[in-house]
Short mmCIF file of C-alpha atoms in Angstrom, two decimals:
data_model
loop_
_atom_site.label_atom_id
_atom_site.label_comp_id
_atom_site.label_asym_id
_atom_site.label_seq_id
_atom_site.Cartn_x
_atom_site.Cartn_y
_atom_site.Cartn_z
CA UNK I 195 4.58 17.10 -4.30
CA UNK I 196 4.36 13.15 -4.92
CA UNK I 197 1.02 12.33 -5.92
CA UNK I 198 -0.96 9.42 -7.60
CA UNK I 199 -4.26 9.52 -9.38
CA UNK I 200 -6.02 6.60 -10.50
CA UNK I 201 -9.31 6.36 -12.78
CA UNK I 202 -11.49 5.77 -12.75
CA UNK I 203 -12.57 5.26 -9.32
CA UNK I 204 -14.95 2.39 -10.09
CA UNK I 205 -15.91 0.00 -12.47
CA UNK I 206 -18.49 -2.58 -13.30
CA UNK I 207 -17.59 -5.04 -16.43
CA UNK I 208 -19.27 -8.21 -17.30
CA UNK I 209 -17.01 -11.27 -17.66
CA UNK I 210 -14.69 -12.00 -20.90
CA UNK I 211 -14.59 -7.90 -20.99
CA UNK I 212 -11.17 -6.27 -21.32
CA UNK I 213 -10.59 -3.43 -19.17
CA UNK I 214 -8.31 -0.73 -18.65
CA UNK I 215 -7.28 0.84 -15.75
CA UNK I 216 -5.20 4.44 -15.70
CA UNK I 217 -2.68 5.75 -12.92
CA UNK I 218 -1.04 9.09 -13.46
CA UNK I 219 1.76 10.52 -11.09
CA UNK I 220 3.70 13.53 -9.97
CA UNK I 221 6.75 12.76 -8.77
CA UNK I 222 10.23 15.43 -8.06
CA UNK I 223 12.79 11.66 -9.00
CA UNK I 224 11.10 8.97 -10.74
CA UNK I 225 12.45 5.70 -9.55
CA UNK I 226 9.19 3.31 -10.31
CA UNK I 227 5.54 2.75 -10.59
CA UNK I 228 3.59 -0.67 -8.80
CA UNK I 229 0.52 -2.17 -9.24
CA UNK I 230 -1.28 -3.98 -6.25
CA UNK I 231 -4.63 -5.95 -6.38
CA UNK I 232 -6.61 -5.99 -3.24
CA UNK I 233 -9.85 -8.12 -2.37
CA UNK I 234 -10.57 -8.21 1.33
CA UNK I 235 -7.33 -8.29 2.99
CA UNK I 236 -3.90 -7.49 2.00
CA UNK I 237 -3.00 -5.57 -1.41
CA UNK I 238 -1.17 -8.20 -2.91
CA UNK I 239 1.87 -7.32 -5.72
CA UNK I 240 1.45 -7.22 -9.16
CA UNK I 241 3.85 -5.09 -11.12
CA UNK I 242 6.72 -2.88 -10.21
CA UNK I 243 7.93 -0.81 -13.79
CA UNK I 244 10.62 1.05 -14.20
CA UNK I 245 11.26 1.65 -17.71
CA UNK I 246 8.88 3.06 -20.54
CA UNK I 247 7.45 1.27 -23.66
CA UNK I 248 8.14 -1.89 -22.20
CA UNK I 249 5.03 -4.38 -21.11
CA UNK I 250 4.92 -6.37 -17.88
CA UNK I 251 2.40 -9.42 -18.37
CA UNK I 252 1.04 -11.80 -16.40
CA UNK I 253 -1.67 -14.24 -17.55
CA UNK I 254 -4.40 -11.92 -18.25
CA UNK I 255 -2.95 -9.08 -16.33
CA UNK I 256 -0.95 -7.04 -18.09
CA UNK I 257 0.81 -3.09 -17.57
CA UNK I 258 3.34 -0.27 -18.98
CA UNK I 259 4.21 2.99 -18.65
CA UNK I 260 4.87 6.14 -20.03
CA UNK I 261 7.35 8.38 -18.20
CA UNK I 262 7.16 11.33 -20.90
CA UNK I 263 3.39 11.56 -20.05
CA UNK I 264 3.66 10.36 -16.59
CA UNK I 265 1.30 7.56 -16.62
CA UNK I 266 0.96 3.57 -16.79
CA UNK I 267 -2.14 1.00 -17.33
CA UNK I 268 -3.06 -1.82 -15.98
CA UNK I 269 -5.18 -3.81 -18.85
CA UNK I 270 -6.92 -7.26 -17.67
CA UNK I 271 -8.01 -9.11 -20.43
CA UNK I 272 -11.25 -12.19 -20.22
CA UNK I 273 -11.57 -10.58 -17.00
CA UNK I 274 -13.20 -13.15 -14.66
CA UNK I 275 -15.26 -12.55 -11.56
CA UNK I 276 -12.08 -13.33 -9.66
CA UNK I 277 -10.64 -10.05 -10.89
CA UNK I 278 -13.22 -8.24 -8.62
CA UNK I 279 -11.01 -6.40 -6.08
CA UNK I 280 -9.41 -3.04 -5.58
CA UNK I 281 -6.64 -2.09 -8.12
CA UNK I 282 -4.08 0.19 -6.25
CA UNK I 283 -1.09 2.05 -8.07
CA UNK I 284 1.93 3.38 -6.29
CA UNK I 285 5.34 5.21 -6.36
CA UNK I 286 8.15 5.15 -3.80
CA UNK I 287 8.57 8.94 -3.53
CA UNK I 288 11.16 11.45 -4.45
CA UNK I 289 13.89 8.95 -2.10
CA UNK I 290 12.43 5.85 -3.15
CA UNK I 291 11.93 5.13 0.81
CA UNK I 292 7.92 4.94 0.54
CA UNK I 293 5.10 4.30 -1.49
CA UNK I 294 2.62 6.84 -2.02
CA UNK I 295 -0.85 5.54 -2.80
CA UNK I 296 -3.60 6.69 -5.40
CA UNK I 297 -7.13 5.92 -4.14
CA UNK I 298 -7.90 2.83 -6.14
CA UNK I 299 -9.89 2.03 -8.68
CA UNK I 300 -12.61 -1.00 -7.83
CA UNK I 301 -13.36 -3.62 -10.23
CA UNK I 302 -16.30 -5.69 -10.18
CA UNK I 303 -16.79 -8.26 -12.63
CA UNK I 304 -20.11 -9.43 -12.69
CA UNK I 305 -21.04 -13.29 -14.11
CA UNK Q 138 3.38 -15.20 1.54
CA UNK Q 139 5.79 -12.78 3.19
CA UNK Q 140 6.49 -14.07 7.04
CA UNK Q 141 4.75 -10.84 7.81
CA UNK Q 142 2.14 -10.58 10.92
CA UNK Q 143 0.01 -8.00 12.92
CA UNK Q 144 -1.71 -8.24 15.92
CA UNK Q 145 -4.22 -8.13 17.06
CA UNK Q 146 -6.38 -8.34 14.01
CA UNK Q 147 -9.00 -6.74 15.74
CA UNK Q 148 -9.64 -4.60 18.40
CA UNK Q 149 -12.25 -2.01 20.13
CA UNK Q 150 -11.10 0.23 22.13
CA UNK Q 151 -12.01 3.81 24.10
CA UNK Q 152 -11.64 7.35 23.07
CA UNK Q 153 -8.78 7.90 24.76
CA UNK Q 154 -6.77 5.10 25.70
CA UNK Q 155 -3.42 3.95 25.05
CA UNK Q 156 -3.28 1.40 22.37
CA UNK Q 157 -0.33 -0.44 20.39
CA UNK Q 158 -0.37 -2.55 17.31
CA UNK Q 159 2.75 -4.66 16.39
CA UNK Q 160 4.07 -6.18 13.07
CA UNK Q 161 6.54 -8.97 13.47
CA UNK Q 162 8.41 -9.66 10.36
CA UNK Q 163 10.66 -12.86 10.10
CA UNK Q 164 11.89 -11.78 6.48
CA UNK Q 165 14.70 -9.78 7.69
CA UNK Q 166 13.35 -6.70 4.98
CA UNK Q 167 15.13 -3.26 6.16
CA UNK Q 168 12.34 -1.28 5.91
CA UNK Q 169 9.04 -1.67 8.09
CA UNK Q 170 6.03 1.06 7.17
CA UNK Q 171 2.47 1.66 8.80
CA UNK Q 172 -0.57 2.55 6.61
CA UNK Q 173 -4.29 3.17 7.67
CA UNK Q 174 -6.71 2.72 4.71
CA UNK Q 175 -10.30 4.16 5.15
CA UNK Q 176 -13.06 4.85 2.16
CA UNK Q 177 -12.10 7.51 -0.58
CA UNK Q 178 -8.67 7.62 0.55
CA UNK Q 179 -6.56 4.45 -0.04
CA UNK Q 180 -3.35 3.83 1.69
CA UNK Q 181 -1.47 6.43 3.71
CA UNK Q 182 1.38 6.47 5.57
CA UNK Q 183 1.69 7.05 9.04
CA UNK Q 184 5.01 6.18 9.94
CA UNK Q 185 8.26 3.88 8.37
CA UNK Q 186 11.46 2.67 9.55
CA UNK Q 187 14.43 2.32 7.75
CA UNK Q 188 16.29 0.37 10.30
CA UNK Q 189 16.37 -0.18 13.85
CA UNK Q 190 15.70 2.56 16.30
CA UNK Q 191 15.60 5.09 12.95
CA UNK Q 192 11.96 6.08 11.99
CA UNK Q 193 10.53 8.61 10.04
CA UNK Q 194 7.13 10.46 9.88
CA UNK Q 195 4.86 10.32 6.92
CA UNK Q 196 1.83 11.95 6.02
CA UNK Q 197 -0.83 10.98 8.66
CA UNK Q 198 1.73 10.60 11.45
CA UNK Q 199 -0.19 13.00 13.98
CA UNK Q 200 -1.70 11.14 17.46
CA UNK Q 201 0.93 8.18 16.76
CA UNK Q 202 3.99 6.47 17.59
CA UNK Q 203 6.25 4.31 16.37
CA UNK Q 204 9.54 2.12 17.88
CA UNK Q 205 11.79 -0.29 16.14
CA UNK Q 206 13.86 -2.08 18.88
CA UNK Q 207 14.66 -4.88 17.11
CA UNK Q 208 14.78 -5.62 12.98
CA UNK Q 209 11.70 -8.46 13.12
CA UNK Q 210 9.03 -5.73 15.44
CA UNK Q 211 7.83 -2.65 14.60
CA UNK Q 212 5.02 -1.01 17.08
CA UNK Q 213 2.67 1.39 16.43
CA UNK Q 214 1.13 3.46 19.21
CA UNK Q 215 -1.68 5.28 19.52
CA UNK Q 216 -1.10 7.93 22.75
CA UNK Q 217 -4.66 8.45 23.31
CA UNK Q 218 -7.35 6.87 20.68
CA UNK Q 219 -9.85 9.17 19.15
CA UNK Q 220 -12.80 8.31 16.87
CA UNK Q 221 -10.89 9.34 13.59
CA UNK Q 222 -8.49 6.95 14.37
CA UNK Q 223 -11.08 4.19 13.42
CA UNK Q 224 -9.50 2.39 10.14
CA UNK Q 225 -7.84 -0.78 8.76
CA UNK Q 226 -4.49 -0.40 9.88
CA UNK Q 227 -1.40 -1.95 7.42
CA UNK Q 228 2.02 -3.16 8.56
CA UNK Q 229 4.58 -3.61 5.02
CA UNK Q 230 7.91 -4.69 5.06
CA UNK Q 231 10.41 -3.87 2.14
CA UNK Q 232 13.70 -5.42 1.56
CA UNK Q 233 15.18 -1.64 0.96
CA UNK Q 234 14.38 1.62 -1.08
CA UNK Q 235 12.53 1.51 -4.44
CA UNK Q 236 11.95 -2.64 -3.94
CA UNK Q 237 8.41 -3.45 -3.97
CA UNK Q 238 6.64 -3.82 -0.35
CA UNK Q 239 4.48 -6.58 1.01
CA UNK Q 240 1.76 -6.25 3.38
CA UNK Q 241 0.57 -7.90 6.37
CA UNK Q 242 -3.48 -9.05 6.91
CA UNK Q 243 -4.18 -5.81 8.50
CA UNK Q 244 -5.88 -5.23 11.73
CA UNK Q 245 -9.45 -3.40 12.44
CA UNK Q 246 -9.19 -0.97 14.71
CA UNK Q 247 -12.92 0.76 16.58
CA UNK Q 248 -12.62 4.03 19.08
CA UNK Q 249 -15.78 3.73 20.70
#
């Protein structure tokens, strides 16, 4: 069964911390993982992964995975109270034709 | 952004009418998905298209419809609204398998 687990499910960091954010999956064909931030509308994109060992960064925001242990981070470094939002991981199924959600883990950064 | 939009963005409605939501991409992406997100449960998927006139049911998909008469709309139907249909409702367009999705601004949906 496909399945996504994210932890933890909430988080409360003061600003210039570094945190770390975990997603595990179960999966039957691994194709990728993504990462999506979400404040109060849309989940935006961050990261889609697809190979292991190798890191995806962007500014602060950085991620990788691990397909022997089936997991990936998300690590956002200096965080900033702009980082507050909802951290989403995802995989596109067994077919690739959907992505299957964890529950999000929520980040707030206070100043 | 992605040319990606719902509407309405929010509506109240009673237990038990019809109601449809539509998502208008002008991206030309193949694949078209609807998710509801409520507390302690994140995204799920109702229903997805693949292409036009083919749609396919995902894991929330009972008490809704979907169509997909044309590559730019894809409407989402609820038969007859209940109170558990009360969420945030997602339209995301893909530009095919395993590509990453973008989502529309969502639209709040209340069965009164």
């Amino acid at each position: 069964e496909d399945k996504v687990v994210q932890s933890p499910l909430s988080l409360v960091v003061h600003e210039g911390d570094t945190v770390t954010l975990n997603c595990s999956y179960e999966v039957t064909n691994f194709r990728s993982l993504l990462w999506y931030k979400q404040e109060k509308k849309a989940p935006t994109f961050l990261f889609m992964l697809t190979s292991s060992g190798i890191e995806k960064k962007s500014g602060r925001l950085s991620s990788i995975l691990d397909k022997k242990e089936l997991f990936s981070i998300l690590n956002i470094t200096a965080t900033q109270t702009g980082d507050s939002a909802v951290y989403l991981c995802a995989h596109p199924g067994e077919y690739g034709n959907k992505l299957v959600f964890g529950a999000g883990t929520i980040l707030r950064v206070k100043s | 952004d992605a040319g990606i939009t719902q509407s309405p963005r929010h509506k109240v409605t009673e237990t038990g009418t019809p109601v449809t939501l539509r998502c208008h991409q002008t991206e030309n992406h193949r694949y078209m998905y609807w998710y509801r997100q409520d507390p302690g449960h994140g995204l799920r998927l109702i229903h997805y298209s693949y292409g036009v006139k083919d749609t396919d049911k995902g894991e929330v998909s009972d008490g809704y419809s979907v169509s997909r008469s044309k590559t730019e709309d894809f409407l989402l139907t609820l038969e007859s609204a209940t109170s558990s249909q009360t969420s945030v409702y997602f339209c995301a367009i893909s530009e095919n398998r395993n590509t990453e999705a973008f989502f529309g601004q969502g639209t709040r949906l209340t069965v009164v």
